[in-house]
CSV table of N, CA and C and ligand atoms in Angstrom, one decimal:
chain,number,residue,atom,x,y,z
T,12,UNK,N,17.6,78.9,-65.4
T,12,UNK,CA,16.2,79.1,-65.3
T,12,UNK,C,15.8,79.8,-66.6
T,13,UNK,N,14.6,79.5,-67.1
T,13,UNK,CA,14.1,80.0,-68.4
T,13,UNK,C,12.8,80.8,-68.1
T,14,UNK,N,12.5,81.7,-69.0
T,14,UNK,CA,11.3,82.6,-68.8
T,14,UNK,C,10.0,81.7,-68.9
T,15,UNK,N,10.0,80.6,-69.6
T,15,UNK,CA,8.8,79.8,-69.7
T,15,UNK,C,8.6,78.9,-68.5
T,16,UNK,N,9.5,78.9,-67.5
T,16,UNK,CA,9.3,78.0,-66.4
T,16,UNK,C,8.1,78.4,-65.6
T,17,UNK,N,7.3,77.4,-65.1
T,17,UNK,CA,6.2,77.7,-64.2
T,17,UNK,C,6.5,77.0,-62.9
T,18,UNK,N,6.5,77.8,-61.8
T,18,UNK,CA,6.8,77.2,-60.5
T,18,UNK,C,5.8,76.2,-60.1
T,19,UNK,N,6.3,75.1,-59.6
T,19,UNK,CA,5.4,74.0,-59.2
T,19,UNK,C,5.4,73.8,-57.7
T,20,UNK,N,6.6,73.5,-57.1
T,20,UNK,CA,6.7,73.3,-55.7
T,20,UNK,C,8.1,73.5,-55.1
T,21,UNK,N,8.2,73.6,-53.8
T,21,UNK,CA,9.5,73.6,-53.2
T,21,UNK,C,9.6,72.3,-52.4
T,22,UNK,N,10.8,71.6,-52.6
T,22,UNK,CA,11.0,70.4,-51.9
T,22,UNK,C,11.9,70.7,-50.7
T,23,UNK,N,11.5,70.1,-49.5
T,23,UNK,CA,12.2,70.4,-48.3
T,23,UNK,C,12.7,69.1,-47.7
T,24,UNK,N,14.0,69.0,-47.5
T,24,UNK,CA,14.5,67.8,-46.8
T,24,UNK,C,14.2,67.7,-45.4
T,25,UNK,N,13.6,66.6,-44.9
T,25,UNK,CA,13.2,66.5,-43.5
T,25,UNK,C,13.7,65.2,-42.9
T,26,UNK,N,13.9,65.2,-41.6
T,26,UNK,CA,14.3,64.0,-41.0
T,26,UNK,C,13.2,63.1,-40.8
T,27,UNK,N,12.0,63.6,-40.4
T,27,UNK,CA,10.8,62.8,-40.2
T,27,UNK,C,9.6,63.6,-40.7
T,28,UNK,N,8.9,63.0,-41.7
T,28,UNK,CA,7.8,63.6,-42.3
T,28,UNK,C,6.7,64.0,-41.3
T,29,UNK,N,6.4,63.1,-40.4
T,29,UNK,CA,5.4,63.4,-39.4
T,29,UNK,C,5.7,64.7,-38.5
T,30,UNK,N,6.9,64.8,-38.2
T,30,UNK,CA,7.3,66.0,-37.3
T,30,UNK,C,7.1,67.3,-38.0
T,31,UNK,N,7.5,67.3,-39.3
T,31,UNK,CA,7.4,68.6,-40.0
T,31,UNK,C,6.0,68.8,-40.5
T,32,UNK,N,5.4,67.8,-41.1
T,32,UNK,CA,4.0,67.9,-41.6
T,32,UNK,C,3.0,68.5,-40.6
T,33,UNK,N,3.2,68.1,-39.3
T,33,UNK,CA,2.3,68.5,-38.3
T,33,UNK,C,2.3,70.0,-38.2
T,34,UNK,N,3.4,70.6,-38.4
T,34,UNK,CA,3.5,72.1,-38.2
T,34,UNK,C,2.7,72.8,-39.4
T,35,UNK,N,2.9,72.2,-40.6
T,35,UNK,CA,2.2,72.8,-41.8
T,35,UNK,C,0.7,72.6,-41.6
T,36,UNK,N,0.3,71.4,-41.1
T,36,UNK,CA,-1.2,71.1,-40.9
T,36,UNK,C,-1.8,72.1,-39.9
T,37,UNK,N,-1.0,72.4,-38.8
T,37,UNK,CA,-1.5,73.4,-37.9
T,37,UNK,C,-1.7,74.7,-38.5
T,38,UNK,N,-0.9,75.0,-39.6
T,38,UNK,CA,-1.0,76.3,-40.3
T,38,UNK,C,-2.0,76.2,-41.4
T,39,UNK,N,-2.8,75.2,-41.5
T,39,UNK,CA,-3.9,75.1,-42.4
T,39,UNK,C,-3.6,74.4,-43.7
T,40,UNK,N,-2.5,73.7,-43.8
T,40,UNK,CA,-2.2,72.9,-45.0
T,40,UNK,C,-2.9,71.6,-45.0
T,41,UNK,N,-3.2,71.1,-46.2
T,41,UNK,CA,-3.8,69.7,-46.3
T,41,UNK,C,-2.6,68.8,-46.5
T,42,UNK,N,-2.5,67.7,-45.7
T,42,UNK,CA,-1.4,66.7,-45.9
T,42,UNK,C,-1.9,65.5,-46.7
T,43,UNK,N,-1.2,65.3,-47.8
T,43,UNK,CA,-1.6,64.1,-48.6
T,43,UNK,C,-0.8,62.9,-48.1
T,44,UNK,N,-1.2,61.8,-48.6
T,44,UNK,CA,-0.6,60.5,-48.2
T,44,UNK,C,0.9,60.4,-48.5
T,45,UNK,N,1.6,59.8,-47.6
T,45,UNK,CA,3.1,59.7,-47.8
T,45,UNK,C,3.3,58.6,-48.8
T,46,UNK,N,4.2,58.8,-49.8
T,46,UNK,CA,4.5,57.9,-50.9
T,46,UNK,C,6.0,57.6,-50.9
T,47,UNK,N,6.3,56.3,-51.2
T,47,UNK,CA,7.7,56.0,-51.4
T,47,UNK,C,8.1,56.3,-52.9
T,48,UNK,N,9.1,57.1,-53.1
T,48,UNK,CA,9.6,57.3,-54.5
T,48,UNK,C,10.9,56.5,-54.7
T,49,UNK,N,10.8,55.4,-55.5
T,49,UNK,CA,12.0,54.6,-55.7
T,49,UNK,C,13.1,55.3,-56.5
T,50,UNK,N,12.7,56.3,-57.3
T,50,UNK,CA,13.7,57.0,-58.1
T,50,UNK,C,14.6,57.8,-57.3
T,51,UNK,N,14.1,58.5,-56.3
T,51,UNK,CA,14.8,59.4,-55.4
T,51,UNK,C,15.2,58.7,-54.1
T,52,UNK,N,14.7,57.5,-53.9
T,52,UNK,CA,14.9,56.7,-52.7
T,52,UNK,C,14.5,57.5,-51.5
T,53,UNK,N,13.4,58.1,-51.5
T,53,UNK,CA,12.9,58.9,-50.4
T,53,UNK,C,11.4,58.7,-50.2
T,54,UNK,N,10.9,58.9,-49.0
T,54,UNK,CA,9.5,59.0,-48.8
T,54,UNK,C,9.1,60.5,-49.1
T,55,UNK,N,7.9,60.7,-49.7
T,55,UNK,CA,7.5,62.0,-50.1
T,55,UNK,C,6.1,62.3,-49.5
T,56,UNK,N,5.9,63.5,-49.1
T,56,UNK,CA,4.6,63.9,-48.6
T,56,UNK,C,4.3,65.3,-49.2
T,57,UNK,N,3.1,65.4,-49.8
T,57,UNK,CA,2.7,66.7,-50.4
T,57,UNK,C,1.9,67.5,-49.4
T,58,UNK,N,2.1,68.8,-49.3
T,58,UNK,CA,1.3,69.7,-48.5
T,58,UNK,C,0.8,70.8,-49.3
T,59,UNK,N,-0.5,71.0,-49.3
T,59,UNK,CA,-1.1,72.0,-50.1
T,59,UNK,C,-2.0,73.0,-49.3
T,60,UNK,N,-2.1,74.2,-49.8
T,60,UNK,CA,-3.0,75.2,-49.1
T,60,UNK,C,-3.3,76.2,-50.2
T,61,UNK,N,-4.5,76.6,-50.3
T,61,UNK,CA,-4.9,77.5,-51.3
T,61,UNK,C,-4.2,78.8,-51.2
T,62,UNK,N,-3.7,79.3,-52.4
T,62,UNK,CA,-3.0,80.5,-52.4
T,62,UNK,C,-1.5,80.5,-52.0
T,63,UNK,N,-1.1,79.3,-51.6
T,63,UNK,CA,0.3,79.1,-51.1
T,63,UNK,C,1.1,78.1,-51.9
T,64,UNK,N,2.4,78.3,-52.0
T,64,UNK,CA,3.1,77.3,-52.8
T,64,UNK,C,3.0,75.9,-52.3
T,65,UNK,N,3.0,74.9,-53.2
T,65,UNK,CA,2.9,73.5,-52.8
T,65,UNK,C,4.3,73.2,-52.2
T,66,UNK,N,4.2,72.4,-51.1
T,66,UNK,CA,5.4,72.0,-50.4
T,66,UNK,C,5.5,70.5,-50.5
T,67,UNK,N,6.7,70.0,-50.8
T,67,UNK,CA,7.0,68.5,-50.8
T,67,UNK,C,8.0,68.2,-49.8
T,68,UNK,N,7.6,67.3,-48.9
T,68,UNK,CA,8.6,66.9,-47.8
T,68,UNK,C,9.3,65.6,-48.3
T,69,UNK,N,10.6,65.6,-48.2
T,69,UNK,CA,11.4,64.5,-48.6
T,69,UNK,C,12.1,63.9,-47.4
T,70,UNK,N,11.8,62.7,-47.1
T,70,UNK,CA,12.4,62.0,-45.9
T,70,UNK,C,13.3,60.8,-46.3
T,71,UNK,N,14.5,60.7,-45.8
T,71,UNK,CA,15.3,59.6,-46.2
T,71,UNK,C,14.7,58.3,-45.8
T,72,UNK,N,15.0,57.2,-46.6
T,72,UNK,CA,14.5,55.9,-46.2
T,72,UNK,C,15.7,55.0,-45.7
T,73,UNK,N,16.9,55.4,-46.1
T,73,UNK,CA,18.1,54.7,-45.6
T,73,UNK,C,19.3,55.6,-45.8
T,74,UNK,N,20.5,55.1,-45.6
T,74,UNK,CA,21.7,56.0,-45.7
T,74,UNK,C,22.1,56.3,-47.1
T,75,UNK,N,21.4,55.7,-48.1
T,75,UNK,CA,21.7,56.0,-49.5
T,75,UNK,C,20.8,57.1,-50.1
T,76,UNK,N,19.8,57.5,-49.3
T,76,UNK,CA,18.9,58.6,-49.8
T,76,UNK,C,19.7,59.9,-50.1
T,77,UNK,N,19.5,60.5,-51.3
T,77,UNK,CA,20.2,61.7,-51.6
T,77,UNK,C,20.0,62.9,-50.7
T,78,UNK,N,18.9,62.9,-50.0
T,78,UNK,CA,18.6,64.1,-49.1
T,78,UNK,C,19.5,64.0,-47.8
T,79,UNK,N,20.1,62.9,-47.6
T,79,UNK,CA,20.9,62.8,-46.3
T,79,UNK,C,22.0,63.9,-46.3
T,80,UNK,N,22.6,64.2,-47.5
T,80,UNK,CA,23.7,65.2,-47.5
T,80,UNK,C,23.2,66.5,-47.0
T,81,UNK,N,22.1,66.9,-47.5
T,81,UNK,CA,21.5,68.2,-47.1
T,81,UNK,C,21.2,68.2,-45.6
T,82,UNK,N,20.6,67.1,-45.1
T,82,UNK,CA,20.2,67.0,-43.7
T,82,UNK,C,21.5,67.1,-42.8
T,83,UNK,N,22.5,66.4,-43.3
T,83,UNK,CA,23.8,66.4,-42.4
T,83,UNK,C,24.4,67.8,-42.4
T,84,UNK,N,24.3,68.5,-43.5
T,84,UNK,CA,25.0,69.8,-43.6
T,84,UNK,C,24.1,70.9,-43.0
T,85,UNK,N,22.8,70.9,-43.3
T,85,UNK,CA,21.9,72.0,-42.9
T,85,UNK,C,20.8,71.7,-42.0
T,86,UNK,N,20.6,70.4,-41.7
T,86,UNK,CA,19.4,70.0,-40.9
T,86,UNK,C,18.2,70.1,-41.9
T,87,UNK,N,17.0,70.2,-41.3
T,87,UNK,CA,15.8,70.4,-42.2
T,87,UNK,C,15.9,71.7,-42.9
T,88,UNK,N,15.9,71.6,-44.3
T,88,UNK,CA,16.1,72.7,-45.1
T,88,UNK,C,15.6,72.6,-46.5
T,89,UNK,N,15.3,73.7,-47.2
T,89,UNK,CA,14.9,73.6,-48.6
T,89,UNK,C,15.9,72.8,-49.4
T,90,UNK,N,15.4,71.9,-50.3
T,90,UNK,CA,16.3,71.0,-51.0
T,90,UNK,C,16.3,71.3,-52.5
T,91,UNK,N,15.1,71.6,-53.1
T,91,UNK,CA,15.0,71.9,-54.5
T,91,UNK,C,13.8,72.8,-54.7
T,92,UNK,N,13.8,73.5,-55.9
T,92,UNK,CA,12.6,74.1,-56.4
T,92,UNK,C,12.2,73.4,-57.7
T,93,UNK,N,10.9,73.3,-57.9
T,93,UNK,CA,10.5,72.5,-59.1
T,93,UNK,C,9.7,73.4,-60.0
T,94,UNK,N,9.9,73.2,-61.3
T,94,UNK,CA,9.3,74.0,-62.3
T,94,UNK,C,8.7,73.0,-63.4
T,95,UNK,N,7.5,73.4,-63.9
T,95,UNK,CA,6.8,72.7,-65.0
T,95,UNK,C,7.4,73.2,-66.3
T,96,UNK,N,7.7,72.3,-67.2
T,96,UNK,CA,8.2,72.8,-68.5
T,96,UNK,C,7.4,72.0,-69.6
T,97,UNK,N,7.4,72.6,-70.8
T,97,UNK,CA,6.6,71.9,-71.9
T,97,UNK,C,7.4,70.7,-72.5
T,98,UNK,N,8.7,70.9,-72.7
T,98,UNK,CA,9.5,69.8,-73.3
T,98,UNK,C,10.7,69.6,-72.5
T,99,UNK,N,10.8,68.5,-71.7
T,99,UNK,CA,11.9,68.3,-70.8
T,99,UNK,C,13.3,68.2,-71.5
T,100,UNK,N,13.3,67.4,-72.6
T,100,UNK,CA,14.6,67.2,-73.3
T,100,UNK,C,15.1,68.5,-73.9
T,101,UNK,N,14.2,69.3,-74.5
T,101,UNK,CA,14.7,70.6,-75.1
T,101,UNK,C,15.1,71.5,-74.0
T,102,UNK,N,14.4,71.5,-72.9
T,102,UNK,CA,14.8,72.4,-71.7
T,102,UNK,C,16.1,72.0,-71.2
T,103,UNK,N,16.4,70.7,-71.0
T,103,UNK,CA,17.7,70.3,-70.5
T,103,UNK,C,18.8,70.7,-71.5
T,104,UNK,N,18.6,70.5,-72.8
T,104,UNK,CA,19.6,70.9,-73.7
T,104,UNK,C,19.9,72.4,-73.6
T,105,UNK,N,18.9,73.2,-73.4
T,105,UNK,CA,19.1,74.6,-73.3
T,105,UNK,C,19.9,75.0,-72.0
T,106,UNK,N,19.5,74.3,-70.9
T,106,UNK,CA,20.1,74.6,-69.6
T,106,UNK,C,21.5,74.1,-69.6
T,107,UNK,N,21.8,73.0,-70.3
T,107,UNK,CA,23.2,72.5,-70.3
T,107,UNK,C,24.1,73.6,-71.0
T,108,UNK,N,23.6,74.3,-72.0
T,108,UNK,CA,24.3,75.3,-72.6
T,108,UNK,C,24.5,76.5,-71.7
T,109,UNK,N,23.7,76.6,-70.7
T,109,UNK,CA,23.8,77.6,-69.6
T,109,UNK,C,24.5,77.1,-68.4
T,110,UNK,N,25.3,76.1,-68.6
T,110,UNK,CA,26.1,75.5,-67.5
T,110,UNK,C,25.4,74.9,-66.3
T,111,UNK,N,24.2,74.4,-66.6
T,111,UNK,CA,23.6,73.5,-65.6
T,111,UNK,C,24.1,72.1,-65.8
T,112,UNK,N,24.2,71.4,-64.7
T,112,UNK,CA,24.7,70.0,-64.7
T,112,UNK,C,23.5,69.1,-64.4
T,113,UNK,N,23.5,68.0,-65.2
T,113,UNK,CA,22.4,67.1,-64.9
T,113,UNK,C,22.7,66.2,-63.7
T,114,UNK,N,21.8,66.2,-62.8
T,114,UNK,CA,22.0,65.4,-61.5
T,114,UNK,C,21.3,64.1,-61.7
T,115,UNK,N,20.1,64.1,-62.3
T,115,UNK,CA,19.4,62.9,-62.7
T,115,UNK,C,18.7,63.1,-64.0
T,116,UNK,N,18.8,62.2,-64.9
T,116,UNK,CA,18.2,62.3,-66.2
T,116,UNK,C,16.7,62.1,-66.1
T,117,UNK,N,15.9,62.5,-67.2
T,117,UNK,CA,14.5,62.4,-67.1
T,117,UNK,C,14.0,60.9,-66.9
T,118,UNK,N,13.2,60.8,-65.8
T,118,UNK,CA,12.6,59.4,-65.6
T,118,UNK,C,11.1,59.7,-65.3
T,119,UNK,N,10.4,58.6,-65.4
T,119,UNK,CA,9.0,58.7,-65.1
T,119,UNK,C,8.9,58.6,-63.5
T,120,UNK,N,8.4,59.6,-62.9
T,120,UNK,CA,8.4,59.7,-61.4
T,120,UNK,C,7.0,59.3,-60.9
T,121,UNK,N,7.1,58.3,-59.9
T,121,UNK,CA,5.8,57.8,-59.4
T,121,UNK,C,5.1,58.9,-58.6
T,122,UNK,N,5.9,59.8,-58.0
T,122,UNK,CA,5.3,60.7,-57.1
T,122,UNK,C,4.5,61.8,-57.8
T,123,UNK,N,4.7,62.0,-59.0
T,123,UNK,CA,4.0,63.1,-59.7
T,123,UNK,C,3.3,62.5,-60.9
T,124,UNK,N,2.5,61.5,-60.7
T,124,UNK,CA,1.6,60.9,-61.6
T,124,UNK,C,2.2,60.6,-63.0
T,125,UNK,N,3.3,59.9,-63.0
T,125,UNK,CA,4.0,59.4,-64.2
T,125,UNK,C,4.4,60.5,-65.1
T,126,UNK,N,4.7,61.7,-64.6
T,126,UNK,CA,5.3,62.7,-65.5
T,126,UNK,C,6.8,62.5,-65.5
T,127,UNK,N,7.4,63.0,-66.6
T,127,UNK,CA,8.8,62.9,-66.7
T,127,UNK,C,9.5,64.0,-65.8
T,128,UNK,N,10.5,63.5,-65.0
T,128,UNK,CA,11.1,64.4,-64.0
T,128,UNK,C,12.6,64.3,-64.2
T,129,UNK,N,13.3,65.5,-64.0
T,129,UNK,CA,14.8,65.5,-64.1
T,129,UNK,C,15.3,66.5,-63.0
T,130,UNK,N,16.5,66.3,-62.6
T,130,UNK,CA,17.1,67.2,-61.6
T,130,UNK,C,18.4,67.8,-62.3
T,131,UNK,N,18.5,69.1,-62.1
T,131,UNK,CA,19.8,69.8,-62.6
T,131,UNK,C,20.3,70.7,-61.5
T,132,UNK,N,21.6,71.0,-61.6
T,132,UNK,CA,22.2,71.8,-60.6
T,132,UNK,C,23.0,73.0,-61.3
T,133,UNK,N,22.9,74.1,-60.7
T,133,UNK,CA,23.7,75.3,-61.1
T,133,UNK,C,24.1,76.0,-59.9
T,134,UNK,N,25.4,76.4,-59.8
T,134,UNK,CA,25.9,76.9,-58.6
T,134,UNK,C,25.3,78.2,-58.1
T,135,UNK,N,24.7,78.9,-59.0
T,135,UNK,CA,24.0,80.2,-58.6
T,135,UNK,C,22.5,80.0,-58.3
T,136,UNK,N,22.0,78.8,-58.6
T,136,UNK,CA,20.6,78.6,-58.5
T,136,UNK,C,20.3,77.5,-57.5
T,137,UNK,N,21.2,76.5,-57.4
T,137,UNK,CA,21.0,75.3,-56.6
T,137,UNK,C,20.4,74.2,-57.4
T,138,UNK,N,19.8,73.3,-56.7
T,138,UNK,CA,19.2,72.1,-57.3
T,138,UNK,C,17.8,72.5,-57.8
T,139,UNK,N,17.5,72.2,-59.1
T,139,UNK,CA,16.1,72.4,-59.6
T,139,UNK,C,15.6,71.1,-60.1
T,140,UNK,N,14.3,70.9,-60.0
T,140,UNK,CA,13.6,69.8,-60.6
T,140,UNK,C,12.8,70.3,-61.7
T,141,UNK,N,12.7,69.5,-62.8
T,141,UNK,CA,11.9,69.9,-63.9
T,141,UNK,C,10.8,68.8,-64.1
T,142,UNK,N,9.6,69.2,-64.3
T,142,UNK,CA,8.5,68.2,-64.5
T,142,UNK,C,7.9,68.6,-65.9
T,143,UNK,N,7.8,67.6,-66.7
T,143,UNK,CA,7.1,67.8,-68.0
T,143,UNK,C,5.7,67.5,-67.9
T,144,UNK,N,4.9,68.5,-68.4
T,144,UNK,CA,3.4,68.4,-68.3
T,144,UNK,C,2.9,68.7,-66.9
T,145,UNK,N,1.8,69.4,-66.9
T,145,UNK,CA,1.3,69.8,-65.6
T,145,UNK,C,0.9,68.7,-64.7
T,146,UNK,N,1.3,68.7,-63.5
T,146,UNK,CA,0.9,67.7,-62.5
T,146,UNK,C,-0.4,68.1,-61.9
T,147,UNK,N,-1.1,67.1,-61.3
T,147,UNK,CA,-2.4,67.3,-60.8
T,147,UNK,C,-2.4,67.8,-59.3
T,148,UNK,N,-1.3,68.4,-58.9
T,148,UNK,CA,-1.2,68.8,-57.5
T,148,UNK,C,-1.1,70.3,-57.5
Z,7,LIG,NI1,10.1,67.8,-56.0
């Protein structure tokens, strides 16, 4: 993690978006439309509430979805934290020197308005997602 990181959202692995989203909606969150993200092979649903961190629900679409491992091990559970960075390539180079491993290289992600997105892992931090340029959520 770097000092320049700006927190964007927490991603939560869920078995069924509708079952989890209903609980957030009851608590005053606004539920956005569910989108299929072909890069992560998951369905994604954003939940927002003023003054609260943005929550992203990630639901598997088949047995190859990467969230399945988390669901099998922990059930419904936090999956990643996401940070906005100014330059994703430079940030990744810096993080690699800090022993972060690239899980997925920067790609244009459909779920976050065509921003560049990458995932990295560090054993003391867990899975983090980086987004280049501020997203509109
Ligand atoms: Ni995310």
